[in-house]
Amino acid sequence: MASRKKIGRSAQKQETAPATIRSLATYLKLSPAAVSMVLNSTPKATRFPEKTKKRILAAAAKFDYRPNFVARSLRKQQTFTIGVLVPEISEGYAALVLAGIEDYLLQAGYFYFVVSHRHKPHLLEQYPRLFMERLVEGIIAVDTTELPSIPQVPTVVVSGHRRMPGITNVVLDHRHAAVLALEHLLQLGHRRIAFIKGQPFSSDTETRWSSIRDAARKLGVAIDPELVTQLQVDSPTPEPGYDVTKSLLAKQRHFTAMFAFNDISAIGAIRALLDSGMKVPSDVSVIGFDDIQNAAFQNPRLTTIRQPLRRMGELAAETLLKRIRGAEYHKVIAVEPELIVRESTAAPPLESLEMLTADVAHAEKLK
């Protein structure tokens, strides 16, 4: 009797034992390596037929398989964890970059922490230290102008622009972007162009504005200082773009086109123009920057300079994991912009072209 009880308990223990890669492999009659690749979503998993991957996932669900993260970390002496630093999480720039980072890290079997520093110095100082306490293997910083010190782990910065030892910068070719935008407006016939600069704390502000001035000089576009305004409020909404456009209109300086710092501010600018009784693009053309998901669904649909934001996120994650594995790395990885023409830009009205002749003398003085 005691013997039977012993056997029964042993069988019960075996039935309730947690599933492992090896037990799933035995059940499926596959190699443990194949099961591991699929369950960890490694790049090599794409080699397997879809039918095989579904079998493995179904078996994992059936036996309630849970990966032993601690054992995996100890075995490989890795935590498979990345720290991601962003100014804020909202619709637009950061969200699209994060989507690309997430796509790549999930495929590679990595976990990640995301923190928002809100441009606060004490958080910029604190968060990298907290990442290190949690044993992250690398850091990705998005649109972050200042890192408090040289990081102790491999680090990739998206739109960082500062050259620091041990850091890879993923950046847009802003000079090309400025030329694309200004050439588009010039070809439509615009000469009086207003500009919205980014907030002082944005990592792209100075680089983009410098590129716009260089492109304007080469293309013969006179920039009137009275038609240049700058976002100030730290808000990821269209409101700052609305406010600075209203202030610009109050100066009563004639312009037929506006080049906004980003799509969010362009959306705010369009609303300010419409609220002031103007039509877009009949009276004023507006061009944005980034090509966020909402840009194509505005009224009018927004003409913009597309940054491949999702791809920039993927590149940042891919580069970081290569660096973690010891590969050589480039200090700068540049990506190309693209002009996306929609409905918010058109030729200036005839009366504006007539006014252009009267403005020539003023423009010549500004050159």
Tab-separated table of C-alpha atoms in Angstrom:
chain	number	residue	atom	x	y	z
A	1	MET	CA	0.000	0.000	0.000
A	2	ALA	CA	2.775	2.388	0.939
A	3	SER	CA	4.504	1.485	-2.282
A	4	ARG	CA	1.405	2.368	-4.317
A	5	LYS	CA	1.049	5.715	-2.545
A	6	LYS	CA	4.661	6.468	-3.316
A	7	ILE	CA	4.186	5.682	-6.986
A	8	GLY	CA	0.985	7.742	-7.096
A	9	ARG	CA	2.691	10.763	-5.565
A	10	SER	CA	5.602	10.399	-7.947
A	11	ALA	CA	3.282	10.336	-10.956
A	12	GLN	CA	1.344	13.327	-9.602
A	13	LYS	CA	4.573	15.264	-9.136
A	14	GLN	CA	5.620	14.422	-12.689
A	15	GLU	CA	2.251	15.560	-14.048
A	16	THR	CA	2.459	18.919	-12.261
A	17	ALA	CA	6.152	19.546	-12.964
A	18	PRO	CA	6.626	22.840	-14.857
A	19	ALA	CA	7.166	22.508	-18.592
A	20	THR	CA	10.664	23.087	-19.904
A	21	ILE	CA	12.183	23.580	-23.331
A	22	ARG	CA	13.414	19.976	-23.169
A	23	SER	CA	10.047	18.486	-22.154
A	24	LEU	CA	8.259	20.430	-24.896
A	25	ALA	CA	10.852	19.254	-27.423
A	26	THR	CA	10.320	15.632	-26.363
A	27	TYR	CA	6.536	16.009	-26.627
A	28	LEU	CA	6.778	17.638	-30.088
A	29	LYS	CA	9.590	15.353	-31.303
A	30	LEU	CA	11.683	18.396	-32.203
A	31	SER	CA	15.111	19.550	-31.102
A	32	PRO	CA	15.321	21.763	-27.978
A	33	ALA	CA	17.171	24.359	-30.084
A	34	ALA	CA	14.240	24.623	-32.524
A	35	VAL	CA	11.703	25.013	-29.705
A	36	SER	CA	13.902	27.634	-28.006
A	37	MET	CA	14.292	29.705	-31.179
A	38	VAL	CA	10.536	29.900	-31.741
A	39	LEU	CA	9.582	30.594	-28.120
A	40	ASN	CA	12.247	33.297	-27.830
A	41	SER	CA	11.272	34.866	-31.205
A	42	THR	CA	14.874	34.889	-32.395
A	43	PRO	CA	15.664	35.946	-35.984
A	44	LYS	CA	16.441	32.289	-36.808
A	45	ALA	CA	12.833	31.363	-35.968
A	46	THR	CA	11.797	32.702	-39.373
A	47	ARG	CA	13.441	29.654	-40.948
A	48	PHE	CA	10.740	27.333	-39.613
A	49	PRO	CA	7.441	26.680	-41.435
A	50	GLU	CA	4.436	28.496	-40.009
A	51	LYS	CA	2.806	25.152	-39.216
A	52	THR	CA	5.771	24.132	-37.022
A	53	LYS	CA	5.782	27.470	-35.179
A	54	LYS	CA	2.053	27.137	-34.449
A	55	ARG	CA	2.573	23.603	-33.084
A	56	ILE	CA	5.297	24.836	-30.741
A	57	LEU	CA	3.253	27.795	-29.498
A	58	ALA	CA	0.166	25.595	-29.032
A	59	ALA	CA	2.186	23.100	-26.965
A	60	ALA	CA	3.641	25.904	-24.846
A	61	ALA	CA	0.108	27.161	-24.135
A	62	LYS	CA	-1.209	23.660	-23.421
A	63	PHE	CA	1.485	22.894	-20.830
A	64	ASP	CA	1.598	26.479	-19.497
A	65	TYR	CA	5.266	26.896	-20.369
A	66	ARG	CA	6.939	29.852	-18.606
A	67	PRO	CA	10.531	30.759	-19.487
A	68	ASN	CA	12.984	30.724	-16.587
A	69	PHE	CA	14.450	34.183	-16.978
A	70	VAL	CA	16.851	33.851	-14.044
A	71	ALA	CA	18.276	30.566	-15.338
A	72	ARG	CA	18.671	32.024	-18.822
A	73	SER	CA	20.445	35.107	-17.460
A	74	LEU	CA	22.808	33.059	-15.307
A	75	ARG	CA	23.558	30.660	-18.147
A	76	LYS	CA	24.429	33.399	-20.608
A	77	GLN	CA	25.577	35.970	-18.043
A	78	GLN	CA	23.171	38.494	-19.560
A	79	THR	CA	20.022	40.214	-18.312
A	80	PHE	CA	18.530	40.711	-21.801
A	81	THR	CA	17.280	44.105	-20.618
A	82	ILE	CA	17.611	47.562	-22.203
A	83	GLY	CA	16.881	51.001	-20.738
A	84	VAL	CA	15.110	53.557	-22.963
A	85	LEU	CA	15.148	57.265	-22.090
A	86	VAL	CA	12.607	59.645	-23.709
A	87	PRO	CA	11.451	63.225	-22.972
A	88	GLU	CA	7.772	62.184	-22.886
A	89	ILE	CA	5.452	59.565	-24.344
A	90	SER	CA	2.706	60.958	-26.548
A	91	GLU	CA	1.461	60.807	-30.103
A	92	GLY	CA	4.165	61.786	-32.540
A	93	TYR	CA	7.930	61.589	-32.600
A	94	ALA	CA	8.759	59.568	-29.482
A	95	ALA	CA	5.886	57.105	-29.965
A	96	LEU	CA	6.999	56.181	-33.490
A	97	VAL	CA	10.655	55.804	-32.511
A	98	LEU	CA	9.607	53.641	-29.552
A	99	ALA	CA	7.509	51.448	-31.864
A	100	GLY	CA	10.611	50.686	-33.931
A	101	ILE	CA	12.698	49.983	-30.813
A	102	GLU	CA	10.004	47.663	-29.457
A	103	ASP	CA	9.636	45.760	-32.745
A	104	TYR	CA	13.321	44.931	-32.888
A	105	LEU	CA	13.845	44.130	-29.196
A	106	LEU	CA	10.826	41.801	-29.066
A	107	GLN	CA	12.122	39.861	-32.051
A	108	ALA	CA	15.524	39.603	-30.371
A	109	GLY	CA	14.056	38.376	-27.076
A	110	TYR	CA	14.933	41.500	-25.059
A	111	PHE	CA	12.927	43.252	-22.362
A	112	TYR	CA	13.102	47.029	-21.905
A	113	PHE	CA	12.301	49.778	-19.403
A	114	VAL	CA	11.014	53.164	-20.667
A	115	VAL	CA	11.283	56.303	-18.543
A	116	SER	CA	10.273	59.912	-19.336
A	117	HIS	CA	12.637	62.600	-18.079
A	118	ARG	CA	10.482	65.627	-19.039
A	119	HIS	CA	13.723	67.609	-19.535
A	120	LYS	CA	14.196	67.738	-15.753
A	121	PRO	CA	17.920	67.718	-14.801
A	122	HIS	CA	17.425	65.611	-11.661
A	123	LEU	CA	15.624	62.895	-13.655
A	124	LEU	CA	18.291	62.954	-16.371
A	125	GLU	CA	20.819	62.371	-13.601
A	126	GLN	CA	18.791	59.764	-11.751
A	127	TYR	CA	17.386	57.512	-14.483
A	128	PRO	CA	20.654	56.263	-16.037
A	129	ARG	CA	21.823	55.379	-12.525
A	130	LEU	CA	18.597	53.440	-11.889
A	131	PHE	CA	19.089	51.626	-15.197
A	132	MET	CA	22.538	50.519	-14.067
A	133	GLU	CA	21.147	49.297	-10.719
A	134	ARG	CA	18.741	47.131	-12.695
A	135	LEU	CA	21.641	45.694	-14.700
A	136	VAL	CA	20.588	46.901	-18.143
A	137	GLU	CA	22.985	45.843	-20.884
A	138	GLY	CA	22.602	49.041	-22.868
A	139	ILE	CA	20.757	52.372	-23.105
A	140	ILE	CA	18.843	54.078	-25.917
A	141	ALA	CA	18.199	57.819	-25.443
A	142	VAL	CA	15.600	59.466	-27.707
A	143	ASP	CA	15.585	63.243	-28.387
A	144	THR	CA	17.674	63.852	-25.273
A	145	THR	CA	20.092	66.765	-25.515
A	146	GLU	CA	22.135	66.154	-22.381
A	147	LEU	CA	23.379	62.926	-20.861
A	148	PRO	CA	24.819	63.611	-17.390
A	149	SER	CA	27.982	61.562	-17.961
A	150	ILE	CA	29.552	59.046	-20.297
A	151	PRO	CA	27.409	55.898	-19.876
A	152	GLN	CA	28.968	52.755	-18.440
A	153	VAL	CA	27.217	50.501	-20.970
A	154	PRO	CA	26.844	50.667	-24.800
A	155	THR	CA	24.583	53.612	-25.648
A	156	VAL	CA	22.767	54.733	-28.800
A	157	VAL	CA	21.154	58.171	-29.080
A	158	VAL	CA	18.389	58.990	-31.569
A	159	SER	CA	18.716	62.647	-32.662
A	160	GLY	CA	21.394	63.431	-30.110
A	161	HIS	CA	23.826	65.444	-32.302
A	162	ARG	CA	26.492	65.633	-29.571
A	163	ARG	CA	29.629	63.599	-30.145
A	164	MET	CA	30.546	61.732	-26.958
A	165	PRO	CA	32.924	58.801	-26.428
A	166	GLY	CA	31.180	55.449	-26.565
A	167	ILE	CA	27.947	56.797	-28.061
A	168	THR	CA	26.395	56.050	-31.459
A	169	ASN	CA	24.136	58.785	-32.879
A	170	VAL	CA	21.252	57.913	-35.208
A	171	VAL	CA	20.439	61.193	-36.984
A	172	LEU	CA	18.463	62.566	-39.904
A	173	ASP	CA	20.172	64.415	-42.757
A	174	HIS	CA	18.684	67.787	-41.788
A	175	ARG	CA	20.448	69.690	-44.580
A	176	HIS	CA	18.722	67.557	-47.191
A	177	ALA	CA	15.422	67.915	-45.329
A	178	ALA	CA	15.664	71.729	-45.364
A	179	VAL	CA	16.435	71.771	-49.089
A	180	LEU	CA	13.466	69.487	-49.849
A	181	ALA	CA	11.039	71.715	-47.942
A	182	LEU	CA	12.263	75.068	-49.277
A	183	GLU	CA	12.587	73.845	-52.867
A	184	HIS	CA	8.983	72.603	-52.707
A	185	LEU	CA	7.729	75.999	-51.519
A	186	LEU	CA	9.859	77.884	-54.063
A	187	GLN	CA	8.602	75.732	-56.921
A	188	LEU	CA	5.039	76.583	-55.918
A	189	GLY	CA	5.943	80.283	-56.076
A	190	HIS	CA	6.352	81.192	-52.403
A	191	ARG	CA	8.927	83.810	-51.415
A	192	ARG	CA	7.558	85.175	-48.138
A	193	ILE	CA	7.955	82.217	-45.768
A	194	ALA	CA	7.368	82.165	-42.006
A	195	PHE	CA	9.203	79.702	-39.779
A	196	ILE	CA	8.433	78.034	-36.457
A	197	LYS	CA	11.587	76.945	-34.613
A	198	GLY	CA	11.537	74.137	-32.052
A	199	GLN	CA	11.730	74.523	-28.297
A	200	PRO	CA	15.205	75.380	-26.948
A	201	PHE	CA	15.400	72.021	-25.153
A	202	SER	CA	14.694	69.884	-28.237
A	203	SER	CA	17.785	68.091	-29.550
A	204	ASP	CA	16.845	68.848	-33.181
A	205	THR	CA	16.146	72.579	-32.837
A	206	GLU	CA	19.548	74.129	-33.466
A	207	THR	CA	20.651	71.574	-36.071
A	208	ARG	CA	17.429	71.958	-38.042
A	209	TRP	CA	17.424	75.763	-37.875
A	210	SER	CA	21.060	75.957	-38.939
A	211	SER	CA	20.256	73.644	-41.866
A	212	ILE	CA	17.270	75.799	-42.873
A	213	ARG	CA	19.388	78.966	-42.874
A	214	ASP	CA	22.100	77.284	-44.963
A	215	ALA	CA	19.544	75.967	-47.450
A	216	ALA	CA	17.818	79.371	-47.659
A	217	ARG	CA	21.134	81.060	-48.399
A	218	LYS	CA	21.957	78.598	-51.183
A	219	LEU	CA	18.468	78.815	-52.701
A	220	GLY	CA	18.284	82.616	-52.485
A	221	VAL	CA	15.452	82.676	-49.928
A	222	ALA	CA	15.466	85.769	-47.694
A	223	ILE	CA	14.525	84.972	-44.080
A	224	ASP	CA	12.729	87.882	-42.443
A	225	PRO	CA	13.468	87.827	-38.679
A	226	GLU	CA	9.971	89.212	-38.110
A	227	LEU	CA	8.592	85.992	-39.625
A	228	VAL	CA	10.570	83.667	-37.341
A	229	THR	CA	8.964	82.481	-34.123
A	230	GLN	CA	9.883	79.770	-31.620
A	231	LEU	CA	7.971	77.218	-29.603
A	232	GLN	CA	8.507	77.700	-25.877
A	233	VAL	CA	5.969	75.641	-23.937
A	234	ASP	CA	6.913	72.074	-23.017
A	235	SER	CA	3.722	70.471	-24.286
A	236	PRO	CA	3.303	67.596	-26.795
A	237	THR	CA	0.026	69.102	-28.072
A	238	PRO	CA	-0.752	71.470	-30.996
A	239	GLU	CA	-1.325	74.334	-28.543
A	240	PRO	CA	2.236	75.802	-28.654
A	241	GLY	CA	2.040	75.923	-32.473
A	242	TYR	CA	-1.355	77.603	-32.230
A	243	ASP	CA	-0.096	80.242	-29.793
A	244	VAL	CA	3.058	81.242	-31.697
A	245	THR	CA	1.132	81.448	-34.976
A	246	LYS	CA	-1.411	83.769	-33.369
A	247	SER	CA	1.479	85.943	-32.134
A	248	LEU	CA	2.999	85.955	-35.609
A	249	LEU	CA	-0.295	87.010	-37.214
A	250	ALA	CA	-0.570	89.860	-34.701
A	251	LYS	CA	2.592	91.406	-36.230
A	252	GLN	CA	0.667	91.818	-39.522
A	253	ARG	CA	3.708	90.836	-41.601
A	254	HIS	CA	2.745	89.377	-44.970
A	255	PHE	CA	3.639	85.732	-45.663
A	256	THR	CA	2.225	83.050	-47.953
A	257	ALA	CA	3.810	79.905	-46.517
A	258	MET	CA	4.886	78.511	-43.159
A	259	PHE	CA	7.522	75.865	-42.390
A	260	ALA	CA	6.769	74.403	-38.942
A	261	PHE	CA	9.224	72.628	-36.649
A	262	ASN	CA	7.129	69.463	-36.530
A	263	ASP	CA	3.723	68.107	-37.509
A	264	ILE	CA	2.196	68.760	-34.090
A	265	SER	CA	3.069	72.478	-34.262
A	266	ALA	CA	1.947	72.584	-37.924
A	267	ILE	CA	-1.474	71.253	-36.887
A	268	GLY	CA	-1.716	73.992	-34.255
A	269	ALA	CA	-0.593	76.601	-36.819
A	270	ILE	CA	-3.295	75.544	-39.287
A	271	ARG	CA	-5.976	75.872	-36.632
A	272	ALA	CA	-4.699	79.382	-35.729
A	273	LEU	CA	-4.784	80.420	-39.388
A	274	LEU	CA	-8.316	79.060	-39.838
A	275	ASP	CA	-9.503	80.762	-36.642
A	276	SER	CA	-8.098	84.038	-38.006
A	277	GLY	CA	-10.268	83.743	-41.123
A	278	MET	CA	-7.550	82.478	-43.455
A	279	LYS	CA	-7.697	79.402	-45.648
A	280	VAL	CA	-5.053	76.669	-45.938
A	281	PRO	CA	-3.588	76.378	-48.508
A	282	SER	CA	-5.506	79.037	-50.506
A	283	ASP	CA	-4.124	81.907	-48.404
A	284	VAL	CA	-1.196	80.281	-46.592
A	285	SER	CA	0.559	76.987	-47.282
A	286	VAL	CA	1.826	74.985	-44.298
A	287	ILE	CA	4.499	72.277	-44.291
A	288	GLY	CA	5.308	70.149	-41.249
A	289	PHE	CA	8.083	67.804	-40.223
A	290	ASP	CA	8.133	64.119	-39.075
A	291	ASP	CA	5.072	62.631	-40.856
A	292	ILE	CA	3.350	61.354	-37.735
A	293	GLN	CA	0.464	58.938	-38.249
A	294	ASN	CA	-2.143	61.664	-37.826
A	295	ALA	CA	-0.634	63.930	-40.522
A	296	ALA	CA	-2.405	62.152	-43.382
A	297	PHE	CA	-5.801	62.470	-41.652
A	298	GLN	CA	-5.847	66.218	-40.936
A	299	ASN	CA	-8.081	68.607	-42.840
A	300	PRO	CA	-6.307	69.579	-45.021
A	301	ARG	CA	-4.011	66.569	-45.123
A	302	LEU	CA	-0.578	67.768	-44.092
A	303	THR	CA	2.367	68.171	-46.465
A	304	THR	CA	5.467	67.271	-44.474
A	305	ILE	CA	9.073	66.125	-44.400
A	306	ARG	CA	9.063	62.475	-43.429
A	307	GLN	CA	11.581	61.231	-40.916
A	308	PRO	CA	11.724	57.414	-40.973
A	309	LEU	CA	11.067	57.455	-37.223
A	310	ARG	CA	10.111	53.803	-36.847
A	311	ARG	CA	13.169	52.775	-38.861
A	312	MET	CA	15.353	55.051	-36.695
A	313	GLY	CA	14.081	53.187	-33.645
A	314	GLU	CA	14.839	49.820	-35.259
A	315	LEU	CA	18.321	51.007	-36.243
A	316	ALA	CA	18.986	52.196	-32.702
A	317	ALA	CA	17.975	48.829	-31.217
A	318	GLU	CA	19.817	46.822	-33.873
A	319	THR	CA	23.005	48.876	-33.410
A	320	LEU	CA	22.817	48.619	-29.631
A	321	LEU	CA	22.501	44.816	-29.639
A	322	LYS	CA	25.432	44.547	-32.060
A	323	ARG	CA	27.504	46.701	-29.722
A	324	ILE	CA	26.487	44.560	-26.730
A	325	ARG	CA	27.796	41.534	-28.632
A	326	GLY	CA	31.112	43.302	-29.143
A	327	ALA	CA	30.812	44.384	-32.788
A	328	GLU	CA	32.584	47.493	-34.039
A	329	TYR	CA	30.291	50.467	-34.430
A	330	HIS	CA	29.923	53.741	-36.296
A	331	LYS	CA	29.777	56.949	-34.268
A	332	VAL	CA	27.085	58.362	-36.571
A	333	ILE	CA	24.361	56.612	-38.585
A	334	ALA	CA	22.531	59.011	-40.920
A	335	VAL	CA	19.099	58.390	-42.439
A	336	GLU	CA	17.466	60.228	-45.329
A	337	PRO	CA	14.301	62.382	-45.249
A	338	GLU	CA	11.480	62.323	-47.817
A	339	LEU	CA	9.103	65.053	-48.985
A	340	ILE	CA	5.457	63.954	-48.657
A	341	VAL	CA	3.182	66.290	-50.632
A	342	ARG	CA	-0.473	66.369	-49.566
A	343	GLU	CA	-3.112	69.105	-49.412
A	344	SER	CA	-1.726	71.801	-47.085
A	345	THR	CA	0.577	73.372	-49.700
A	346	ALA	CA	-0.346	75.061	-53.000
A	347	ALA	CA	0.633	78.055	-55.145
A	348	PRO	CA	0.196	81.431	-53.397
A	349	PRO	CA	-2.855	83.557	-54.317
A	350	LEU	CA	-2.505	86.000	-57.244
A	351	GLU	CA	-2.685	89.071	-55.004
A	352	SER	CA	0.264	87.719	-53.025
A	353	LEU	CA	2.315	87.392	-56.205
A	354	GLU	CA	1.510	91.017	-57.001
A	355	MET	CA	2.676	92.039	-53.520
A	356	LEU	CA	5.937	90.175	-54.114
A	357	THR	CA	7.230	92.921	-56.387
A	358	ALA	CA	6.730	95.487	-53.641
A	359	ASP	CA	8.643	93.245	-51.201
A	360	VAL	CA	11.749	92.802	-53.380
A	361	ALA	CA	13.518	95.877	-52.008
A	362	HIS	CA	12.873	94.764	-48.433
A	363	ALA	CA	14.118	91.246	-49.173
A	364	GLU	CA	17.331	92.536	-50.752
A	365	LYS	CA	18.173	94.429	-47.571
A	366	LEU	CA	17.908	91.234	-45.535
A	367	LYS	CA	20.391	89.252	-47.681
